[in-house]
CSV table of C-alpha atoms in Angstrom, one decimal:
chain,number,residue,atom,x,y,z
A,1164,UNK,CA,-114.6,-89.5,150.1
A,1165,UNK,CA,-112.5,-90.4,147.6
A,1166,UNK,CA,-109.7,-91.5,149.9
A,1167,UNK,CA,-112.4,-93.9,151.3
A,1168,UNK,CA,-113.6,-95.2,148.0
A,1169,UNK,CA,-110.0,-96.7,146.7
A,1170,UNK,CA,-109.4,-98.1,150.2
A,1171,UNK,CA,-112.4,-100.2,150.0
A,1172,UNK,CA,-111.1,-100.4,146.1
A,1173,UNK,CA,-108.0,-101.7,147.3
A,1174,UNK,CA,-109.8,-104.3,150.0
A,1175,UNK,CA,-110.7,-106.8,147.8
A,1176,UNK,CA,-107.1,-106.6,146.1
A,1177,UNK,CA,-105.6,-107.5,149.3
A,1178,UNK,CA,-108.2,-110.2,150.6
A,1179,UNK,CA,-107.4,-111.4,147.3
A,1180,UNK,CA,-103.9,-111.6,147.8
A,1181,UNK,CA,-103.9,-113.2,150.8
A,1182,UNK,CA,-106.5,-116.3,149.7
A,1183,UNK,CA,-104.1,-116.5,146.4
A,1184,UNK,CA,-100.9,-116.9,148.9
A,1185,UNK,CA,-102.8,-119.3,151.1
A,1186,UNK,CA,-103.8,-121.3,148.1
A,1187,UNK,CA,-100.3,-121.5,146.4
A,1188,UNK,CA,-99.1,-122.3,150.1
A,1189,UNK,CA,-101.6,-125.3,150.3
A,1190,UNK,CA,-103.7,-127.0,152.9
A,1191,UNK,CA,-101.8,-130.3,153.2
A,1192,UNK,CA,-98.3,-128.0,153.4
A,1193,UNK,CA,-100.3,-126.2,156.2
A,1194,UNK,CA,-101.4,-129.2,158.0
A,1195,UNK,CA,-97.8,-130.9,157.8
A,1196,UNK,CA,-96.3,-127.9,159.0
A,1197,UNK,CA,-98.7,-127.3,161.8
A,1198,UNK,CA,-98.3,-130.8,162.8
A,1199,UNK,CA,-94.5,-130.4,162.8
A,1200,UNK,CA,-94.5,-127.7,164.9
A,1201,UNK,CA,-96.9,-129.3,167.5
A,1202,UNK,CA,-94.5,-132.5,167.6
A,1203,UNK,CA,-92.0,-130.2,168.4
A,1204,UNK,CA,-93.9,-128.2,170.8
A,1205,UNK,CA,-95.2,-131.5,172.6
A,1206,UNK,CA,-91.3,-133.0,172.3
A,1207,UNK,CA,-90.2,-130.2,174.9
A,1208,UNK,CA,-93.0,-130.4,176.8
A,1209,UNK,CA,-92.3,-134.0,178.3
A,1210,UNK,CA,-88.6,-133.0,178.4
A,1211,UNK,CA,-87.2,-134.6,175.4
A,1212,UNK,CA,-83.7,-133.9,173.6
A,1213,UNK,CA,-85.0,-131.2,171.2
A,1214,UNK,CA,-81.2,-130.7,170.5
A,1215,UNK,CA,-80.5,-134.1,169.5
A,1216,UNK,CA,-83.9,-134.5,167.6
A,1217,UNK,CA,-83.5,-131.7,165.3
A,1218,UNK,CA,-79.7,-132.9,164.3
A,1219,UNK,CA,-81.7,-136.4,163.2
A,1220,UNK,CA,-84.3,-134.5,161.6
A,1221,UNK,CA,-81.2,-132.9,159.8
A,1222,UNK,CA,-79.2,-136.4,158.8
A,1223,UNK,CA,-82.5,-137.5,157.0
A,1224,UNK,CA,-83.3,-134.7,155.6
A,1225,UNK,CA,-79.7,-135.3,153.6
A,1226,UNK,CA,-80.6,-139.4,153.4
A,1227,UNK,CA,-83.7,-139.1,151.3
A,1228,UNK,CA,-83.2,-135.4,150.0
A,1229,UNK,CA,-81.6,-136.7,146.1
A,1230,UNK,CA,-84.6,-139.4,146.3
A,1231,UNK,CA,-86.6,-137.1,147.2
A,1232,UNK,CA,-85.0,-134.9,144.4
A,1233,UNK,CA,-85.3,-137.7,141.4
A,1234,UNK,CA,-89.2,-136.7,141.1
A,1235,UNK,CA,-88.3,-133.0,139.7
A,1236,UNK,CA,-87.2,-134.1,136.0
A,1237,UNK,CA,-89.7,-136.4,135.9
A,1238,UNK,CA,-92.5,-134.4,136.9
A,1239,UNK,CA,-91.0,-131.9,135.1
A,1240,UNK,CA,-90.7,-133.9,131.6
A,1241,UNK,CA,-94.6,-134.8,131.9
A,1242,UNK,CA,-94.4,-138.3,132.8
A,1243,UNK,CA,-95.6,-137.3,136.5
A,1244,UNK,CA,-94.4,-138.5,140.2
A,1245,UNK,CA,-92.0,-141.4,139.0
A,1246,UNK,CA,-93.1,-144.2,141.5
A,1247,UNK,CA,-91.1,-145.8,139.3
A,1248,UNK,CA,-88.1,-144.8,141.4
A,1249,UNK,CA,-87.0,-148.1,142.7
A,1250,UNK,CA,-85.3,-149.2,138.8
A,1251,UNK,CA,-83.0,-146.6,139.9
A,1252,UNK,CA,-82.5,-147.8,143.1
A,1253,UNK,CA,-81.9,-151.1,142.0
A,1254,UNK,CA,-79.4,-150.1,139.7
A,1255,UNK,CA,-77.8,-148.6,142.6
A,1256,UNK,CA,-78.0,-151.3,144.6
A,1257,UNK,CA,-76.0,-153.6,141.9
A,1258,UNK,CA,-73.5,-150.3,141.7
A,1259,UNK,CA,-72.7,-150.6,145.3
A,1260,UNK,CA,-72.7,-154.6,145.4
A,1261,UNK,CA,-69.8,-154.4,142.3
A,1262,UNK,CA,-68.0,-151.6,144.4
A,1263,UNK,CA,-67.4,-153.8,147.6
A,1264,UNK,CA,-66.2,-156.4,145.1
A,1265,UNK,CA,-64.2,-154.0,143.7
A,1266,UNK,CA,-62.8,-153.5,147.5
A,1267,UNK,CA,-62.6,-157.2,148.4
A,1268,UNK,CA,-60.5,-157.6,144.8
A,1269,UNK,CA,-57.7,-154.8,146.2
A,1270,UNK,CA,-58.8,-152.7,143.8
A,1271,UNK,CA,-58.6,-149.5,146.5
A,1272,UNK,CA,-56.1,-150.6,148.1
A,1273,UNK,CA,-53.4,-148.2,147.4
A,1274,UNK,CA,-55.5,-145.6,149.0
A,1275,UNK,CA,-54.0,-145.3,152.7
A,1276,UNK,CA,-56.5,-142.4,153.9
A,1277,UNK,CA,-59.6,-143.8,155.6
A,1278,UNK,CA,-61.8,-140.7,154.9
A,1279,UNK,CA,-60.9,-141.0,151.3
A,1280,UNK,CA,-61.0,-144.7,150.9
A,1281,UNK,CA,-64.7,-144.6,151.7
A,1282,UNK,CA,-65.2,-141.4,149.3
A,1283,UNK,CA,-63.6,-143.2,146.8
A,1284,UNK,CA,-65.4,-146.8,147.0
A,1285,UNK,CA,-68.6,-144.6,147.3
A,1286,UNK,CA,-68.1,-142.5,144.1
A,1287,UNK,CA,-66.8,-146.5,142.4
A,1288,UNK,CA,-70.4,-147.0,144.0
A,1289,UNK,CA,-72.4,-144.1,142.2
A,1290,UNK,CA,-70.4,-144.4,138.8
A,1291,UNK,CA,-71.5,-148.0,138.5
A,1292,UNK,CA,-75.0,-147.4,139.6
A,1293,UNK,CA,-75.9,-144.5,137.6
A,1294,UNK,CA,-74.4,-146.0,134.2
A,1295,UNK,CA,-76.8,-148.9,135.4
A,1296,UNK,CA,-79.8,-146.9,136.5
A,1297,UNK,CA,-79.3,-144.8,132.9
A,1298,UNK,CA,-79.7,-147.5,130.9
A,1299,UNK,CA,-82.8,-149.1,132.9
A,1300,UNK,CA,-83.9,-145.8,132.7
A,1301,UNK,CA,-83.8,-145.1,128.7
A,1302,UNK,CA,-85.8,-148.4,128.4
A,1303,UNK,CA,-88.5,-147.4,131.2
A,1304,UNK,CA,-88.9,-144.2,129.3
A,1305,UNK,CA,-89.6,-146.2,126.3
A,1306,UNK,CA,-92.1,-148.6,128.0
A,1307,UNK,CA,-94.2,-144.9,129.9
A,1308,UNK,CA,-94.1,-143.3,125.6
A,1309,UNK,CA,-96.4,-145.8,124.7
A,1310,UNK,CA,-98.9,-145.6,127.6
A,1311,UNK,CA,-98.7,-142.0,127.8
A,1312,UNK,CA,-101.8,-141.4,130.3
A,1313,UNK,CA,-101.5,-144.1,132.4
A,1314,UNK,CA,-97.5,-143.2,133.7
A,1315,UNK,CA,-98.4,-143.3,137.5
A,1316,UNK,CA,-100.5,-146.9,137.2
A,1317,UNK,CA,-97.7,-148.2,135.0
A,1318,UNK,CA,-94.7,-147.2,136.8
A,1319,UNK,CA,-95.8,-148.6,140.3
A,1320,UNK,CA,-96.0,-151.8,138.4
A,1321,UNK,CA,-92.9,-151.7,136.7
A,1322,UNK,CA,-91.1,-150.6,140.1
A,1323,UNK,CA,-92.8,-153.8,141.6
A,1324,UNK,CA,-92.0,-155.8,138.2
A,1325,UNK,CA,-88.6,-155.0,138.4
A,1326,UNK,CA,-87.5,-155.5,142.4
A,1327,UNK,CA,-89.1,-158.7,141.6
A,1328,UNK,CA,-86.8,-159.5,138.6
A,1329,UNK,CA,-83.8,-158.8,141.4
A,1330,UNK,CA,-84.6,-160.1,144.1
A,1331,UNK,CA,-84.1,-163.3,141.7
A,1332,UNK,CA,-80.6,-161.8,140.9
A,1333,UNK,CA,-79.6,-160.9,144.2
A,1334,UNK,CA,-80.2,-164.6,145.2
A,1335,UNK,CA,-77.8,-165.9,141.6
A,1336,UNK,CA,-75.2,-163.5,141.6
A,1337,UNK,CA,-71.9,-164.6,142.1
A,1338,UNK,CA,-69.7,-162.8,144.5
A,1339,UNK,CA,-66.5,-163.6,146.7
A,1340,UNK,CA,-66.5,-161.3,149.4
A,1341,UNK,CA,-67.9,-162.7,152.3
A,1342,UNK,CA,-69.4,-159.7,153.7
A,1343,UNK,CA,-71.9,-159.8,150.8
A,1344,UNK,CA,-72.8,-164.0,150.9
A,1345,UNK,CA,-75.6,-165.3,152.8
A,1346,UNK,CA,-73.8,-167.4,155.5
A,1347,UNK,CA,-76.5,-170.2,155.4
A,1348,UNK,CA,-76.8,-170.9,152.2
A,1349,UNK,CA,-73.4,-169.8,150.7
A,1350,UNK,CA,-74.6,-168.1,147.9
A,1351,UNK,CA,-76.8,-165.0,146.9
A,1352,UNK,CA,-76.6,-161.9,148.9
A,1353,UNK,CA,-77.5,-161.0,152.5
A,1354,UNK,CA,-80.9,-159.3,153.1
A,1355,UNK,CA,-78.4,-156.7,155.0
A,1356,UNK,CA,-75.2,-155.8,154.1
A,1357,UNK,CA,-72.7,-154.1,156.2
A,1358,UNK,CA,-70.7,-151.2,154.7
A,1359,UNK,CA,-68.6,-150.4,157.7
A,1360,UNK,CA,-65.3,-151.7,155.5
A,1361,UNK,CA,-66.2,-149.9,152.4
A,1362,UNK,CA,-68.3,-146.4,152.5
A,1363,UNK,CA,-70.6,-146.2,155.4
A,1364,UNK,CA,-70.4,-142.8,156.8
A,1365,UNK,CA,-68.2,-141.3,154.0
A,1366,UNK,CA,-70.2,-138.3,153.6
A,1367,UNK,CA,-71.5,-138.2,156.6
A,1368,UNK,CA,-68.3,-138.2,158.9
A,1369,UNK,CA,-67.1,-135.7,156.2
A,1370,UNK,CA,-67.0,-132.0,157.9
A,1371,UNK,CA,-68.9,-133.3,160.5
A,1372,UNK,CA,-69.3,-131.1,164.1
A,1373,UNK,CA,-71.2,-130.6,167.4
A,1374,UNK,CA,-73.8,-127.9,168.5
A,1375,UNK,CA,-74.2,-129.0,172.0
A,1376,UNK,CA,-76.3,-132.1,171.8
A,1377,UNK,CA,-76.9,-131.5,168.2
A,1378,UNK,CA,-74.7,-133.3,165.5
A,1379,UNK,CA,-74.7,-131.6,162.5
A,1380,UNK,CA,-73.8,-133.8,159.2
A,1381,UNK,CA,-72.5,-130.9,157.2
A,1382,UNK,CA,-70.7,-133.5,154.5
A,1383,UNK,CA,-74.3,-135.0,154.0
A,1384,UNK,CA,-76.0,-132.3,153.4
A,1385,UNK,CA,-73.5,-130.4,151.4
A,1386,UNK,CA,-73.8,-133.8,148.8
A,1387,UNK,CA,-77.4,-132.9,148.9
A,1388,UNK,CA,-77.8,-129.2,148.4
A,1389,UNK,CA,-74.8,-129.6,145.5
A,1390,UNK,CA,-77.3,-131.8,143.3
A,1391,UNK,CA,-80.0,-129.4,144.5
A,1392,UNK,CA,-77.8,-126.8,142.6
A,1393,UNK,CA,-77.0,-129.1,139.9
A,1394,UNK,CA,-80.3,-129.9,139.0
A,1395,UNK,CA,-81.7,-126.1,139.4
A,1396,UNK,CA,-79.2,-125.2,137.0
A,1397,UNK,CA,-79.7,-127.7,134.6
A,1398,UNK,CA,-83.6,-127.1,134.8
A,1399,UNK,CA,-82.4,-123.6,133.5
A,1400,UNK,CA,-80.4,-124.5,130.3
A,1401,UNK,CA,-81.7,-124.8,127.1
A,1402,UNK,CA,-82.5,-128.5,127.3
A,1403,UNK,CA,-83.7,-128.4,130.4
A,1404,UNK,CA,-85.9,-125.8,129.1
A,1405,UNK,CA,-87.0,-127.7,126.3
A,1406,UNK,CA,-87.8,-130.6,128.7
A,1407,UNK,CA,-90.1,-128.7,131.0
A,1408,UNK,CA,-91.7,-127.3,127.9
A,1409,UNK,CA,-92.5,-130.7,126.2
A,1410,UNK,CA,-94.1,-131.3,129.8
A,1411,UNK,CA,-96.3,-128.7,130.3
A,1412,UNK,CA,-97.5,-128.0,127.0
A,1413,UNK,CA,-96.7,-131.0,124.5
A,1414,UNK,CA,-98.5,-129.9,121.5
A,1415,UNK,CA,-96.9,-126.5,121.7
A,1416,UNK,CA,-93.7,-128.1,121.9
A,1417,UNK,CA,-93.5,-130.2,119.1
A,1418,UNK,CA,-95.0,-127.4,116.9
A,1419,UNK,CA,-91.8,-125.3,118.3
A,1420,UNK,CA,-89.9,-128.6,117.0
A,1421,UNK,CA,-89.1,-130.7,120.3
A,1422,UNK,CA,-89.1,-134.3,120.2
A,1423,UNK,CA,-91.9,-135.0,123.3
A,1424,UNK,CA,-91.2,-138.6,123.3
A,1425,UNK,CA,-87.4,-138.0,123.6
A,1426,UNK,CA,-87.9,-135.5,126.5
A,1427,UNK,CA,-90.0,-137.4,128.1
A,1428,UNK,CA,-87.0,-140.4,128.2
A,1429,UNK,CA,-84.7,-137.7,129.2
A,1430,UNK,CA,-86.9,-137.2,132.1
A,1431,UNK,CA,-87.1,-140.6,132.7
A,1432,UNK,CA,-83.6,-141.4,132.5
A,1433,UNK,CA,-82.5,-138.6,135.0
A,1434,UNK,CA,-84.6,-139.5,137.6
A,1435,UNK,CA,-83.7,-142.9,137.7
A,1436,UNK,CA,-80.3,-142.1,137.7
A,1437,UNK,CA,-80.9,-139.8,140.7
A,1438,UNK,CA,-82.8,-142.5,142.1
A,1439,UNK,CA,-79.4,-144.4,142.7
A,1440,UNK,CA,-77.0,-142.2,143.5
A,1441,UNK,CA,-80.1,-141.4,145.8
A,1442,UNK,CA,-79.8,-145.2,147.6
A,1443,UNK,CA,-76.1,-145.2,147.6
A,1444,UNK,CA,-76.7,-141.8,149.9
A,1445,UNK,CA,-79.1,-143.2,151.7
A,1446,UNK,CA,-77.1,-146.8,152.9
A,1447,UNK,CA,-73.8,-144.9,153.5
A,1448,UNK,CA,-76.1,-142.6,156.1
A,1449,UNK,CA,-78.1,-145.9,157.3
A,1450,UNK,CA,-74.5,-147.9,157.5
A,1451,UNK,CA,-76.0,-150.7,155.8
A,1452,UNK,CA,-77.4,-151.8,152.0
A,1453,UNK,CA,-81.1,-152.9,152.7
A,1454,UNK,CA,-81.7,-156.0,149.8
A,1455,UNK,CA,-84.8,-157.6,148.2
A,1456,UNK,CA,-87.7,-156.2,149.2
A,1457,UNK,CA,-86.6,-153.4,151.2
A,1458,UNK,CA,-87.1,-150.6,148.7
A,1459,UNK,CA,-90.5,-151.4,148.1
A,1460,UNK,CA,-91.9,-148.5,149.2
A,1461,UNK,CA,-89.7,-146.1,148.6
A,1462,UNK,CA,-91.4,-144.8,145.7
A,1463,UNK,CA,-94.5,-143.9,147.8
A,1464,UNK,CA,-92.5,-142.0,150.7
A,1465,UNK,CA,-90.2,-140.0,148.3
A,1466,UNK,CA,-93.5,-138.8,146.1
A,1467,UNK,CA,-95.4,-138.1,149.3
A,1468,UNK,CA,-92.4,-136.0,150.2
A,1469,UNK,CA,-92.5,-133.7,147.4
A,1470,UNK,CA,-95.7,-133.8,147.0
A,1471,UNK,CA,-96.2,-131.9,150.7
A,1472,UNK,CA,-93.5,-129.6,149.9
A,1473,UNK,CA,-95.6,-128.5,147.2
A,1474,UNK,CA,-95.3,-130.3,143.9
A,1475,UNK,CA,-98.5,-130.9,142.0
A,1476,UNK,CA,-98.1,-134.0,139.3
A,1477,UNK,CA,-97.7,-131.4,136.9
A,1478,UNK,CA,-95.0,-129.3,137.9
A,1479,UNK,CA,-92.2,-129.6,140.8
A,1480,UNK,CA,-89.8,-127.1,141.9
A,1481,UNK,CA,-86.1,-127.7,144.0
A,1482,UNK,CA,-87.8,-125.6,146.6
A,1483,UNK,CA,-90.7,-128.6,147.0
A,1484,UNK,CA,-87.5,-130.9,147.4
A,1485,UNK,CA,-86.2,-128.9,150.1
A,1486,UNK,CA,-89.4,-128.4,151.9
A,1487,UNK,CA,-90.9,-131.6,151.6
A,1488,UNK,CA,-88.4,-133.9,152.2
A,1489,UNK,CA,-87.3,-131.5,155.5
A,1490,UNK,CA,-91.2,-131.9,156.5
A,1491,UNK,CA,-91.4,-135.0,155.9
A,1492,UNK,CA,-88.9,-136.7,157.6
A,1493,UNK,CA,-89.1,-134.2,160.7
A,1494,UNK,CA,-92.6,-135.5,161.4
A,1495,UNK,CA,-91.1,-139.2,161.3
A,1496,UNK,CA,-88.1,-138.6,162.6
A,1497,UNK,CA,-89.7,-137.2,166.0
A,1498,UNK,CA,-92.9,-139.0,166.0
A,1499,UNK,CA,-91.3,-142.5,166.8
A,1500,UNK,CA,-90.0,-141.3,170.1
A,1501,UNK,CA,-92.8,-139.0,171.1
A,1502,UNK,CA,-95.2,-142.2,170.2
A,1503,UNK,CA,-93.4,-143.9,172.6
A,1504,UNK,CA,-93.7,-141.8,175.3
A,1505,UNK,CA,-97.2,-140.5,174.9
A,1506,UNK,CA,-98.7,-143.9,174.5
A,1507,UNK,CA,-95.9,-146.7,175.7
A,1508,UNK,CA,-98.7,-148.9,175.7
A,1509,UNK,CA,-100.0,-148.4,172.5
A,1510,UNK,CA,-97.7,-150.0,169.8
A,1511,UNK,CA,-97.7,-149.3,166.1
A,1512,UNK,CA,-98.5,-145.6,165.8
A,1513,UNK,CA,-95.5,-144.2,164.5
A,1514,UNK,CA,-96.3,-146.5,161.5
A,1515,UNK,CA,-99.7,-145.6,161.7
A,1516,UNK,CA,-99.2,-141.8,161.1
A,1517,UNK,CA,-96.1,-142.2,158.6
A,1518,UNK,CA,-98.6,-144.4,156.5
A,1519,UNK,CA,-101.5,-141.7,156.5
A,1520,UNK,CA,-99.4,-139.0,155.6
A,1521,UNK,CA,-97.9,-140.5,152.9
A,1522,UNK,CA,-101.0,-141.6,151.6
A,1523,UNK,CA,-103.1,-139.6,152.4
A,1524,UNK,CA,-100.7,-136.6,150.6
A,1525,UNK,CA,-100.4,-139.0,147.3
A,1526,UNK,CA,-104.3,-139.3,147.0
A,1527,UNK,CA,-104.9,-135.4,147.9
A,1528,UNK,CA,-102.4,-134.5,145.2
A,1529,UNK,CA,-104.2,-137.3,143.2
A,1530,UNK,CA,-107.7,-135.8,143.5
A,1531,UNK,CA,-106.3,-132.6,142.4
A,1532,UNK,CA,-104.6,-133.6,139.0
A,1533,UNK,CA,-107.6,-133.7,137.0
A,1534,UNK,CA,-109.1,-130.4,138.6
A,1535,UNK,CA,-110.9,-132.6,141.2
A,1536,UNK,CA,-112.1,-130.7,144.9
């Protein structure tokens, strides 16, 4: 009798285990997942290159992985999903444009290796466009300190604000190298410029192999998992510490004598920066810098991103990084194709499905911020 009586003791214990596990898990992680798996499942069904799609799957998982990555500190720091993201892609953007000026000016040329030319004119690339990003950064931080609250409205409008403000640069700088000037006008910068001659593909062609039909980008990713590391140790040292604590609990903080305000810009100013070295990843995968209005909605697709990994706007972890940006992008990555196949007649739905799923993830972890069901 008694052996009975603990076992139904124990019952609840376990049933409660088990709706505690699915709960941290999460239903939209569940879904995305599912919905992975199925694209997958339907992919070899009609015969397709699983192979081939899984190594793509792989290359953007490392293109979007340290934007994807930005969100942590800022999240972390209490200023919430930084849609924000794009005043550190800017910044990147004008790192890269002074690197290939660098290039066209001879500045590399007394480096005869091709694979460590484009390393080098990359790295000239993410120097430039973090000290950039850093200092947009420090001033966005100050601008979100004084309407503490309303960070998520704010920063979408300052991320809009300021590709606004650039696309009016982009079309007044001066440059020389004609790879970078808009051939009709002869001035201003191309709405695509090609990086074949400076570092497009210099991480990706770096330790780069064949499995089969599968190409795997092990440069790429490597970039990616080392600021992964980076950033999981730095969110374990004392200021990192400090910086999560300020986030989570503010009031306890400053009674434990942290400056919230400068934590918060700390935050701020590490995501942005992460936010170009982020782009400068991105366009050396893609082969080409995407100007103007191209990184409009970047902001939206790397939240949604960690958001399905498992982020709340409250708290982020490099395992939601790794998750959601893998999730994320695999849905895209073979949805396009599949589409295609499934429904040639049917055009759009590729689009269609990446714009619910980001959406629709931002306003589930939306409706949850406040407590909401």
């Amino acid at each position: 009798m008694s052996s009975l009586s603990e076992a139904k003791a124990e019952q609840p214990s376990i049933l409660h285990t088990v709706q505690k596990a699915a709960a941290d898990f999460g239903l939209p992680r569940v879904i995305i997942l599912t919905t992975f798996i199925m694209l997958f499942v339907l992919a070899g069904i009609f015969n397709m290159n699983l192979p081939s799609f899984f190594g793509d799957v792989l290359r953007r998982w490392g293109m979007w992985g340290i934007l994807v990555l930005a969100m942590v500190p800022s999240i972390q720091s209490g200023i919430g999903p930084n849609f924000g993201i794009t005043v550190g892609i800017l910044g990147g953007m004008l790192g890269a444009v002074l690197s290939i000026e660098m290039r066209s000016a001879g500045v590399f040329d007394f480096i005869t290796n091709a694979t460590m030319f484009g390393i080098s004119t990359a790295m000239a690339a993410i120097v430039l466009g973090v000290f950039f990003a850093s200092i947009m950064g420090a001033l966005y931080g100050m601008l979100l300190n004084r309407v503490k609250g309303s960070e998520m409205a704010v920063s979408v409008y300052v991320g809009f604000s300021a590709l606004a403000i650039f696309n009016i640069v982009w079309a007044l700088i001066p440059v020389r190298t004609s790879t970078l000037i808009l051939p009709a006008t002869g001035s201003g910068l191309r709405q695509m410029i090609n990086l074949t001659d400076d570092f497009g593909g210099a991480f990706d062609g770096l330790f780069r192999f064949q499995i089969g039909d599968m190409t795997v980008r092990l440069g790429l990713l490597s970039v990616f998992f080392v600021c992964c590391l980076l950033m999981w140790l730095f969110m374990r040292s004392r200021l990192g510490m400090m910086m999560s604590a300020a986030g989570s609990n503010p009031a306890y903080a400053r009674a434990s004598g942290i400056n919230v305000d400068r934590m918060r810009i700390l935050g701020t100013t590490i995501s942005t920066a992460l936010g170009a070295v982020g782009i400068i990843i991105y366009a050396q995968s893609f082969g080409f810098l995407q100007m103007y209005n191209a990184p409009q909605f970047y902001g939206f697709t790397v939240v949604a991103s960690v958001l399905i990994g498992g982020a709340t706007v409250k708290r982020a972890r490099i395992f939601d990084v790794l998750l959601g940006a893998f999730l994320f992008n695999g849905i895209l990555t073979i949805a396009l194709p599949l589409a295609n196949v499934m429904m040639p007649d049917v055009p759009g739905v590729p689009e269609m499905l990446r714009l619910i799923i980001t959406n629709g993830i931002i306003l589930y972890a939306l409706s949850k911020a406040k407590g909401g069901r």
